[in-house]
mmCIF file of C-alpha atoms in Angstrom:
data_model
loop_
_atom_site.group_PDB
_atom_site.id
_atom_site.type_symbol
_atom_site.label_atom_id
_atom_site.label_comp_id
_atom_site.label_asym_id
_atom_site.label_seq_id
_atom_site.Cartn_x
_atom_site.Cartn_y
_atom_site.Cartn_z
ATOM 1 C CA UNK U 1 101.232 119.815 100.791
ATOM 2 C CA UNK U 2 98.933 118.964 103.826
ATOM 3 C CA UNK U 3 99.582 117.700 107.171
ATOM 4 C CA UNK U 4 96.739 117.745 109.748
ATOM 5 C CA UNK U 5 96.199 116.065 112.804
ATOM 6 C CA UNK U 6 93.811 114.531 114.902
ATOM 7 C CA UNK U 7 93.471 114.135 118.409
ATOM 8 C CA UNK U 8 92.016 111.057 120.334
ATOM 9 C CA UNK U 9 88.143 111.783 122.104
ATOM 10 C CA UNK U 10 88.878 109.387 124.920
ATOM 11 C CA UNK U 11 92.222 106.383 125.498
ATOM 12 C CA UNK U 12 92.732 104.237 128.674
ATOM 13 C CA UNK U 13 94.763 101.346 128.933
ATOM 14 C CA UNK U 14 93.311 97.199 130.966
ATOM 15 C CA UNK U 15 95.262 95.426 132.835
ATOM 16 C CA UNK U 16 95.529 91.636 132.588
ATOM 17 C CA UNK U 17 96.473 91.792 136.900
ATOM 18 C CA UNK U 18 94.317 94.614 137.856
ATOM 19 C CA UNK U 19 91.488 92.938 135.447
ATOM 20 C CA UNK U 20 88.201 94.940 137.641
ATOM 21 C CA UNK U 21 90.209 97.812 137.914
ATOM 22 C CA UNK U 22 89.815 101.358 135.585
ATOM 23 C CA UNK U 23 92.297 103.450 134.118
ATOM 24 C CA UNK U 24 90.528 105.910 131.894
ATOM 25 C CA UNK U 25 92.382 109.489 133.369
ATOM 26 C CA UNK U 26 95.391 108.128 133.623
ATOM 27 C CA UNK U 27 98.587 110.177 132.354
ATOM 28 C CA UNK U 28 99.999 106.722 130.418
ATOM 29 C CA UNK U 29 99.011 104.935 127.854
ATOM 30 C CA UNK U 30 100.694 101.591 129.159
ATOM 31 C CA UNK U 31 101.572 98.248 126.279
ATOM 32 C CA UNK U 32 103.713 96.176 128.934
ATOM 33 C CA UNK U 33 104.238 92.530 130.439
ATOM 34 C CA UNK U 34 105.293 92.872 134.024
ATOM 35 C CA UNK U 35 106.866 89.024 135.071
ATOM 36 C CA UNK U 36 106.433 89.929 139.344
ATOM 37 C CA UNK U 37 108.320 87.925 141.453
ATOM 38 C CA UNK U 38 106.951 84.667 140.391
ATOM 39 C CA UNK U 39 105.194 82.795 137.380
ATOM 40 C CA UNK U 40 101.818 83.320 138.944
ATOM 41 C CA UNK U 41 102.056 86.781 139.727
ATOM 42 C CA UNK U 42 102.267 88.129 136.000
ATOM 43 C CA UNK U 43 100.746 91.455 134.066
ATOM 44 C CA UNK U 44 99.681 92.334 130.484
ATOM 45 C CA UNK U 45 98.605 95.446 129.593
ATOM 46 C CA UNK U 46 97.020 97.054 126.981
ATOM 47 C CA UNK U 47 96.451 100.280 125.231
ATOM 48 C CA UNK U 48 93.211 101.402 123.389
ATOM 49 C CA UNK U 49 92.901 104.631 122.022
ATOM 50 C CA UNK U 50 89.899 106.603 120.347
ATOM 51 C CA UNK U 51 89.471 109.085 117.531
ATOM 52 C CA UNK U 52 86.562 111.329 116.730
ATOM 53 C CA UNK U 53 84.075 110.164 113.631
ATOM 54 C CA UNK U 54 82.901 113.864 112.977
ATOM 55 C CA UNK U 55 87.215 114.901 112.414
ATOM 56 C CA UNK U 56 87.578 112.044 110.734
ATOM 57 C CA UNK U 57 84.678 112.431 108.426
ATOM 58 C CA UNK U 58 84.963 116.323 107.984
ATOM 59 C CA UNK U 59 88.795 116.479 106.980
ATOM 60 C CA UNK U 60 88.294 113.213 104.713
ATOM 61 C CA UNK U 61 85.358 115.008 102.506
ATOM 62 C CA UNK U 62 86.381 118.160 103.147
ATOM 63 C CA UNK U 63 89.392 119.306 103.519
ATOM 64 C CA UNK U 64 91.222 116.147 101.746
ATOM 65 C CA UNK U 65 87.877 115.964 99.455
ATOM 66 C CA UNK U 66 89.278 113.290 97.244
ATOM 67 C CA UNK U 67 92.998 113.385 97.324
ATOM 68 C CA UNK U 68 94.871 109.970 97.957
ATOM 69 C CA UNK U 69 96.277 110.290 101.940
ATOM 70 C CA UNK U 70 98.087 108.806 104.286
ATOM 71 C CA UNK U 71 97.118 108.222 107.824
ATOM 72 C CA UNK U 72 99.898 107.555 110.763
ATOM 73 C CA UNK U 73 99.180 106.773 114.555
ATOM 74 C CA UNK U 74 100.926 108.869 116.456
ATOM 75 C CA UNK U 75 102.199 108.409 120.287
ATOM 76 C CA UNK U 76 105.014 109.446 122.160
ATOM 77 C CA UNK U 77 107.118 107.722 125.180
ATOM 78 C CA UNK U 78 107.014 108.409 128.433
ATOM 79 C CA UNK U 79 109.008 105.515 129.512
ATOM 80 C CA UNK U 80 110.146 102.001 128.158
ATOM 81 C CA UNK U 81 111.864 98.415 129.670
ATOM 82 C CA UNK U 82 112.603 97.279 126.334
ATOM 83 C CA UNK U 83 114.009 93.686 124.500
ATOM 84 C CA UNK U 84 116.791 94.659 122.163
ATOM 85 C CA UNK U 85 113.749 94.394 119.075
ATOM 86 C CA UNK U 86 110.327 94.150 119.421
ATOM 87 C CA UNK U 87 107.124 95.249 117.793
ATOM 88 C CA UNK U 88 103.790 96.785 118.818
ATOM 89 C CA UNK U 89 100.681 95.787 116.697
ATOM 90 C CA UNK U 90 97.554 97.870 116.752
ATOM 91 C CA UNK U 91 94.490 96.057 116.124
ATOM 92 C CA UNK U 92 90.685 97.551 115.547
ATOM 93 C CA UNK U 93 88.273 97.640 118.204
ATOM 94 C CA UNK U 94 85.180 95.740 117.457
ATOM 95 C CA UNK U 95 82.905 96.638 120.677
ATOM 96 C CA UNK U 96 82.001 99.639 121.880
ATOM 97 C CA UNK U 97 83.460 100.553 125.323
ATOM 98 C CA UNK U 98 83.730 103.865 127.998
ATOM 99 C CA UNK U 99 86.476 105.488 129.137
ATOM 100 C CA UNK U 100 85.595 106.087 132.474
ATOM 101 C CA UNK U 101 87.632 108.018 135.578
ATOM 102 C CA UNK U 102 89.631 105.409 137.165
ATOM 103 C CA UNK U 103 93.739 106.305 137.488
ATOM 104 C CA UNK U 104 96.285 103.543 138.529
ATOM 105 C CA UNK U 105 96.583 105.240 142.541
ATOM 106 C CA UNK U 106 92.872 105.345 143.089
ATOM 107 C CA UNK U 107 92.384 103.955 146.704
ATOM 108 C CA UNK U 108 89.580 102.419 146.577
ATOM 109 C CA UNK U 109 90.101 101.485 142.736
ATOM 110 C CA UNK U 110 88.302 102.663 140.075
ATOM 111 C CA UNK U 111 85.668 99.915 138.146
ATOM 112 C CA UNK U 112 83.370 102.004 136.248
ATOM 113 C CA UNK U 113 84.190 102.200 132.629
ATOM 114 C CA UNK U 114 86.495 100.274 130.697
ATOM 115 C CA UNK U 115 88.431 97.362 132.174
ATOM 116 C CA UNK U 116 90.363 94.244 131.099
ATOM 117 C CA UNK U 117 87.401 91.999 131.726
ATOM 118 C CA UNK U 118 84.768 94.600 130.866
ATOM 119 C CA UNK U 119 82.705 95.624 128.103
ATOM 120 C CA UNK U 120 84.493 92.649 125.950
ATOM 121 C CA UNK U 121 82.997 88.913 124.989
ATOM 122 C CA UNK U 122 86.649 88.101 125.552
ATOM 123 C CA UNK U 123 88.986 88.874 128.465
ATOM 124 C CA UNK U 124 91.834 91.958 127.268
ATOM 125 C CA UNK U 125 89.348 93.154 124.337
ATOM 126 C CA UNK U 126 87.378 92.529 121.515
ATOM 127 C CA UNK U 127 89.840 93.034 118.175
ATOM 128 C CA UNK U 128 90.133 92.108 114.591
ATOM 129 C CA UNK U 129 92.658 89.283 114.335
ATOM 130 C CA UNK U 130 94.351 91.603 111.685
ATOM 131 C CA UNK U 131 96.856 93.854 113.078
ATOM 132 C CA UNK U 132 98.766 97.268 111.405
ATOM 133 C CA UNK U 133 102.227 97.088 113.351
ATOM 134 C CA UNK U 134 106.095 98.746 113.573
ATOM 135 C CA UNK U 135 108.942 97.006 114.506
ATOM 136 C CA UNK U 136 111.646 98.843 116.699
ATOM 137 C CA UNK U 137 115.188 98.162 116.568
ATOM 138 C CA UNK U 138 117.182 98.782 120.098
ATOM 139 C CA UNK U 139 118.909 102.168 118.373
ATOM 140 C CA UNK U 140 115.163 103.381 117.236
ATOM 141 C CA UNK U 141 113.339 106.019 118.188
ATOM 142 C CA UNK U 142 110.277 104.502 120.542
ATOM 143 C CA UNK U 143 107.793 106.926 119.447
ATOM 144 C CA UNK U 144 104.965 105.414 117.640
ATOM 145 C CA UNK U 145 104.846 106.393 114.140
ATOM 146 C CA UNK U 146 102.493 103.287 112.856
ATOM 147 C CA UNK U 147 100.912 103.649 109.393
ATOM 148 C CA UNK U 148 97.008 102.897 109.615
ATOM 149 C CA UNK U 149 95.641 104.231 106.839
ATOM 150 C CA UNK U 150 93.773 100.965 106.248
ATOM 151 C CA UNK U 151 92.206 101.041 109.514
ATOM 152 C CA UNK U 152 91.352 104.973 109.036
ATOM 153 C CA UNK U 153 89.349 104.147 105.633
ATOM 154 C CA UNK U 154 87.362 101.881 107.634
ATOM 155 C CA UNK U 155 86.257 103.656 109.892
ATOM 156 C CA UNK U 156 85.254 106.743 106.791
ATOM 157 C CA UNK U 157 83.222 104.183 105.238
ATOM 158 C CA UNK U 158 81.484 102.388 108.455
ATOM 159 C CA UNK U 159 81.329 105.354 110.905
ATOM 160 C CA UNK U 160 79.137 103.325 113.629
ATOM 161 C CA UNK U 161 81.844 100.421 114.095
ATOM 162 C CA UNK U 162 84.679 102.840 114.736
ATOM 163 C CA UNK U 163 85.719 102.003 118.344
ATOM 164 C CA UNK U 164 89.246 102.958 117.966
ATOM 165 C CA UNK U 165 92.591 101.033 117.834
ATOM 166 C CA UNK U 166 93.963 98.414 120.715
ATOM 167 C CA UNK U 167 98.013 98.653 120.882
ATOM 168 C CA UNK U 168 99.745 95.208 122.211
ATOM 169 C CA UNK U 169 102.606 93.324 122.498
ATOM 170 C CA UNK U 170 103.637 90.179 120.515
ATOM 171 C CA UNK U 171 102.364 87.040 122.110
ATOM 172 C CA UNK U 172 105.885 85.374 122.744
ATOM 173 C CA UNK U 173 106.307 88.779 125.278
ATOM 174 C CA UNK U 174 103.008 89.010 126.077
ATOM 175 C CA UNK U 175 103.326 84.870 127.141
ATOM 176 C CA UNK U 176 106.619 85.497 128.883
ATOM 177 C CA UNK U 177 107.179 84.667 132.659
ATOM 178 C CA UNK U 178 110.767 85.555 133.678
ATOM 179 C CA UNK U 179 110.996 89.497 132.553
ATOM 180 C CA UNK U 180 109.560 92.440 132.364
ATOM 181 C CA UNK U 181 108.979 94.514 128.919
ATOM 182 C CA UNK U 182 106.863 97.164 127.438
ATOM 183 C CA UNK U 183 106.316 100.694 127.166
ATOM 184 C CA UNK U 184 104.627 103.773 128.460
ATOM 185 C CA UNK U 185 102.922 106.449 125.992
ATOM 186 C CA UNK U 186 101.406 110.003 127.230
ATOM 187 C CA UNK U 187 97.624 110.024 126.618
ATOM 188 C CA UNK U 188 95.047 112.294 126.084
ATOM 189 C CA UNK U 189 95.295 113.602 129.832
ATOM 190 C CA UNK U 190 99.050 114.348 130.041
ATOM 191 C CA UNK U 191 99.963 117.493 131.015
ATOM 192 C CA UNK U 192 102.498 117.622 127.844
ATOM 193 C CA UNK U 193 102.491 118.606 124.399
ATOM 194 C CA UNK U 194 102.413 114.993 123.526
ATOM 195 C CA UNK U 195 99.377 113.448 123.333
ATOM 196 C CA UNK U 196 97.674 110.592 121.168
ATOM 197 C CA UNK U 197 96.745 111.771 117.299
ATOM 198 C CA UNK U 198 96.396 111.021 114.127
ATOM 199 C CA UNK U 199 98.440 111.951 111.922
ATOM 200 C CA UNK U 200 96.776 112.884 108.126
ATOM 201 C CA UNK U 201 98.914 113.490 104.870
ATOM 202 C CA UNK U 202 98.434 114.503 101.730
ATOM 203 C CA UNK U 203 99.864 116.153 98.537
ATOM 204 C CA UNK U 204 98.126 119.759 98.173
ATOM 205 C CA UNK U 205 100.952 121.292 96.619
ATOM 206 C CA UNK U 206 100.806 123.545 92.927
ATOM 207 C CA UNK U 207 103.935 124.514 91.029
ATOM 208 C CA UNK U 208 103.813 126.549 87.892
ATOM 209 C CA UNK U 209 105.684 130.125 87.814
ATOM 210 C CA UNK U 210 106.740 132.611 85.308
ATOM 211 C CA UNK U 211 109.362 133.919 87.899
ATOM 212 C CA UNK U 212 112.527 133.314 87.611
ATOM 213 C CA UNK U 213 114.274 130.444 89.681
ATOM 214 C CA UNK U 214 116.712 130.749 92.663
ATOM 215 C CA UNK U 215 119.485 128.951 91.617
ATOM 216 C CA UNK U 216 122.464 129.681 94.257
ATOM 217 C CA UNK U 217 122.352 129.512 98.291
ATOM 218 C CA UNK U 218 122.909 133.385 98.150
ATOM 219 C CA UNK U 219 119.609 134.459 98.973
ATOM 220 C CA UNK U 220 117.224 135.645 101.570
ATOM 221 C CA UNK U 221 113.344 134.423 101.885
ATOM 222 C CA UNK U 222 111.530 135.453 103.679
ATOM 223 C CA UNK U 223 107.333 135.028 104.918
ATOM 224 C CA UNK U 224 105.892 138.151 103.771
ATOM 225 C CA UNK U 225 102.476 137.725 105.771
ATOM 226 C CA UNK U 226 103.452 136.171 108.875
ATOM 227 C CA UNK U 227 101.192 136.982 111.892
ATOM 228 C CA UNK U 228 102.001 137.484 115.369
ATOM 229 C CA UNK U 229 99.460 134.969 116.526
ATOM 230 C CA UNK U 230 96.678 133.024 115.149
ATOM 231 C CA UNK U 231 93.091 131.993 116.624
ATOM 232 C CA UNK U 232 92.821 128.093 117.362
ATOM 233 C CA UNK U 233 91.800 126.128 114.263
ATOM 234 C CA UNK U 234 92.854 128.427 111.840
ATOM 235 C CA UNK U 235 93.905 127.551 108.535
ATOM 236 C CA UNK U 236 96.483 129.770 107.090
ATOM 237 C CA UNK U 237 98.333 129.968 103.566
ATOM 238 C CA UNK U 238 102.033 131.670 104.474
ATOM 239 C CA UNK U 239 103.270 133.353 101.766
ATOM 240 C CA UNK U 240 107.538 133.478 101.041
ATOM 241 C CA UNK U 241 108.928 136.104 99.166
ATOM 242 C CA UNK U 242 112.409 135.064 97.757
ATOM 243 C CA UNK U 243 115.053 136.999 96.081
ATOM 244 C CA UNK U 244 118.708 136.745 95.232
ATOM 245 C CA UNK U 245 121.160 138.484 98.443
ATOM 246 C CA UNK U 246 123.117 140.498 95.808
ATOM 247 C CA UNK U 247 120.795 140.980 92.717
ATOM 248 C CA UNK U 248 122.676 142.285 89.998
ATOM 249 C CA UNK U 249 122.156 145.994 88.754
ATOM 250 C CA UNK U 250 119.458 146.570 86.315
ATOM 251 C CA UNK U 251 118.042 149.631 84.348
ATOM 252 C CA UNK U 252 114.579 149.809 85.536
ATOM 253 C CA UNK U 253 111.976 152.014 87.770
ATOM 254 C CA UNK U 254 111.895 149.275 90.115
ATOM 255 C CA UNK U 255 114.684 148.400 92.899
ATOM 256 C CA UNK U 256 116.268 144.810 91.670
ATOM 257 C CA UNK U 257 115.727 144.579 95.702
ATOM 258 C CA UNK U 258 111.960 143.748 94.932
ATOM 259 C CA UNK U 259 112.431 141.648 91.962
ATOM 260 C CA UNK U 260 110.406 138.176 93.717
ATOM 261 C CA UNK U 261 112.419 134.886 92.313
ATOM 262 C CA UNK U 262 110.628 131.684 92.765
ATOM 263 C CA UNK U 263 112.259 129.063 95.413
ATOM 264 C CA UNK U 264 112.787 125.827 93.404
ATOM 265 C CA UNK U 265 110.255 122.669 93.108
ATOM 266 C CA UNK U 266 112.742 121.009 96.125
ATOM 267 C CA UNK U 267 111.223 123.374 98.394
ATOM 268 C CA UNK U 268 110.087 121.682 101.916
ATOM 269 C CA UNK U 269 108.351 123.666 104.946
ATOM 270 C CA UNK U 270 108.388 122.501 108.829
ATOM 271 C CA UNK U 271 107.034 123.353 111.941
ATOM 272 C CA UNK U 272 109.032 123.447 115.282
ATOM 273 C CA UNK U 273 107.561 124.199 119.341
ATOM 274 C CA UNK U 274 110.004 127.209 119.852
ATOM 275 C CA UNK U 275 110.461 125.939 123.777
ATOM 276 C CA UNK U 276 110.594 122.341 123.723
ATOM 277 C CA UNK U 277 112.720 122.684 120.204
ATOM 278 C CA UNK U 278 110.344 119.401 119.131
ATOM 279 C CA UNK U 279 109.664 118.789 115.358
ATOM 280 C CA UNK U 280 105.883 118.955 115.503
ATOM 281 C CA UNK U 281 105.854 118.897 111.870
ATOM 282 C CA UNK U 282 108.713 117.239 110.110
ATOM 283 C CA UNK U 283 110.150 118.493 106.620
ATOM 284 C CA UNK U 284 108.679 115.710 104.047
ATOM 285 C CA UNK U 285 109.390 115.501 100.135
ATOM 286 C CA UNK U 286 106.211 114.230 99.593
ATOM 287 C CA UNK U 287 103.633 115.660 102.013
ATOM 288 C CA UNK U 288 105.588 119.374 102.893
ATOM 289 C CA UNK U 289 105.858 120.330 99.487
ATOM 290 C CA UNK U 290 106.362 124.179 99.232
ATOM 291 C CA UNK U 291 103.962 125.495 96.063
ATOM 292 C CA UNK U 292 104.471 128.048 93.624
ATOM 293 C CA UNK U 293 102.628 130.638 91.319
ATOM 294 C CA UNK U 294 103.541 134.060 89.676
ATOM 295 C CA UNK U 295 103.252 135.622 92.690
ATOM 296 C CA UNK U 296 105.648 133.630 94.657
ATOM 297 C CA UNK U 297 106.317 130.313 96.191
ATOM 298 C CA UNK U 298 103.635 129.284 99.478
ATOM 299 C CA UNK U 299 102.346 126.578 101.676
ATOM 300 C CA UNK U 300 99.161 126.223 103.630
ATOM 301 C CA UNK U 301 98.907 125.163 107.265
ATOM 302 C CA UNK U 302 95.901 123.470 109.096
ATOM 303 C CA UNK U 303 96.299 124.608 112.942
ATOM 304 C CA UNK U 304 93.354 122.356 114.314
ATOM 305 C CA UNK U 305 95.937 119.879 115.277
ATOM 306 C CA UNK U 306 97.956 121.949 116.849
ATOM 307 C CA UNK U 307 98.082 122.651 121.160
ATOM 308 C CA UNK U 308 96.743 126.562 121.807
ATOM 309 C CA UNK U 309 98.975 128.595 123.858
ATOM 310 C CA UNK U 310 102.313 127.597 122.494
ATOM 311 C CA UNK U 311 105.071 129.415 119.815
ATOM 312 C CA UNK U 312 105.903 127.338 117.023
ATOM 313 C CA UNK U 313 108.583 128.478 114.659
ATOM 314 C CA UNK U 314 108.405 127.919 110.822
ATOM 315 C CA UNK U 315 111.834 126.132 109.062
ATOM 316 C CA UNK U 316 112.130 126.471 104.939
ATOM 317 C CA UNK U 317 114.512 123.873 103.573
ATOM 318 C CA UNK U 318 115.538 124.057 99.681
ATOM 319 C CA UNK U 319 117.562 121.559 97.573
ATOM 320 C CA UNK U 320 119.306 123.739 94.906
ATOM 321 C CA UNK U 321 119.625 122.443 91.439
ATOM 322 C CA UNK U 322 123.659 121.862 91.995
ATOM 323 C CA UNK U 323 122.357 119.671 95.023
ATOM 324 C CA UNK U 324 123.119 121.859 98.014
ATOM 325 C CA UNK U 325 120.851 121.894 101.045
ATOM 326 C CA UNK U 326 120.217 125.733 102.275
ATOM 327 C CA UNK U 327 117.630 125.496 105.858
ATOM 328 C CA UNK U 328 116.058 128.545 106.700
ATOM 329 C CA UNK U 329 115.721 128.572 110.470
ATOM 330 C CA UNK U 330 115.286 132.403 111.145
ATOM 331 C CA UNK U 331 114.210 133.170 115.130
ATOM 332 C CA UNK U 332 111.550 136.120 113.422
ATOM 333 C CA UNK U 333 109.771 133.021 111.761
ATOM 334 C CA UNK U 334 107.272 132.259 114.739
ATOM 335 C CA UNK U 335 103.991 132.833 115.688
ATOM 336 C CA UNK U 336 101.568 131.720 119.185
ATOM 337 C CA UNK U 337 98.260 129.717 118.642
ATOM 338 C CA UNK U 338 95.891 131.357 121.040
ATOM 339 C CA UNK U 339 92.622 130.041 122.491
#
């Protein structure tokens, strides 16, 4: 399995209201209608977000080099006014445009860089009428998990028209004058864990062993090679070393206490921030595959996307042939990405 993530080269969000007016270092990505105190005093706002060509291109031929992916948006919410359902669409960018330096409490305002009226033919951006969306139900998470793997392929193949993704509201909220509605992301200059990436997924995983299987929850596994800490960008294959808790007694030179067993096929790996307790990287049957070989079961894990200067502790979660669920969340299992 592979997960690895990208992070956005530059986001800001227009305003409809404030339409001369930057917000390129702002700590919010903002997708909202604010309805004022009358029909004339309204305010749409947008989102657009940017990702690097030279990532995308290098973990597409590279590191993916040929195996079928998925690609998800990823932001996370800062705040929300919400309708009980709604649903954000995320359209591609179609002119080039600057960031700038402008935040929302700049006195005077910022109007260099990117604004609602500015670089675009048409007021509130220049998009492709075709949108990748998610829906949200009132009980759902409000995260942005938005699948735009389309829109990722596109820009692989035509690197010089890749000026990133524009996040909206529907029209009928977009159009309405009576209430406020919308929500507030972290971008690229919060000072949180959270900021805008792409998420990219694919199936790296290998299974074929000689060793015998693991077949009941009483057993210990444990990563034989973990590291105290890691250098930023490192990619890292963590091996597990698996036995039963009570092997029973053989005749042999060897201790039946270093007899390896092999963690079954249903064998998932994620990654946790030890001090926010956030899933950075959640357990996936298709995409967090464990692998395994005669020497023992394994996963590999691309730390390019991950923040330096933080702990992050490794969970193991394995679905035993009699359908039991055993999750390995040992405190030991952690390591710090350092600068």
């Amino acid at each position: 399995m592979a997960v690895y993530k990208i992070f956005s080269e530059k986001d800001t969000f227009i305003s409809s209201y404030r339409s001369s007016q930057n917000f390129g270092r702002d700590e919010v990505l903002e997708v909202f209608r604010y309805a004022y105190d009358s029909s004339t005093n309204l305010d749409t706002t947008r989102a657009i977000i940017q990702f690097p060509n030279t990532s995308i291109q290098n973990v597409i031929t590279t590191t993916i080099s040929g195996s079928a992916y998925s690609a998800s948006l990823r932001l996370y919410l800062a705040n929300a006014t919400l309708p009980a359902n709604y649903t954000i669409f995320g359209h591609r960018v179609t002119t080039a445009w600057d960031m700038g330096l402008g935040k929302s409490a700049d006195n005077p305002t910022t109007t260099l860089g990117c604004t609602w009226n500015t670089p675009w033919t048409t007021p509130g951006g220049d998009y492709n009428a075709s949108a990748n969306t998610q829906s949200f139900l009132y009980i759902d998470n409000k995260d942005i998990n938005m699948n735009i793997t389309s829109l990722v392929n596109y820009w692989y193949s035509n690197p010089n028209l890749n000026y990133g993704v524009l996040l909206k509201q529907s029209s009928s909220i977009e159009n309405n004058t009576s209430s406020s509605f919308g929500t507030k992301f972290f971008s690229m200059d919060t000072h949180t864990i959270y900021p805008p990436q792409i998420e990219l997924k694919w199936d790296d995983s290998y299974y074929n062993t000689t060793l015998t299987q693991i077949l009941t929850s009483d057993f210990t596994a444990v990563i034989s090679n973990l590291q105290n800490t890691f250098p930023e960008g490192t990619t890292y294959t963590f091996k597990i070393r698996a036995r039963d808790k009570f092997p029973a007694r053989a005749f042999s030179t060897t201790s039946v206490y270093l007899v390896p067993k092999a963690l079954p096929i249903t064998t998932y790996w994620a990654l946790k921030d030890a001090k926010t307790e956030e899933i950075v990287i959640d357990f996936d049957t298709t995409f967090t595959k464990v692998s395994c070989n005669n020497d023992g079961n394994y996963f590999k894990l691309y730390m390019d996307g991950l923040e330096p200067e933080r702990y992050y502790q490794i969970l193991i979660k394995t679905i035993l042939s009699n359908g039991e669920t055993v999750v390995i969340e040992d405190p030991l299992n952690y390591f710090k990405l350092v600068r």
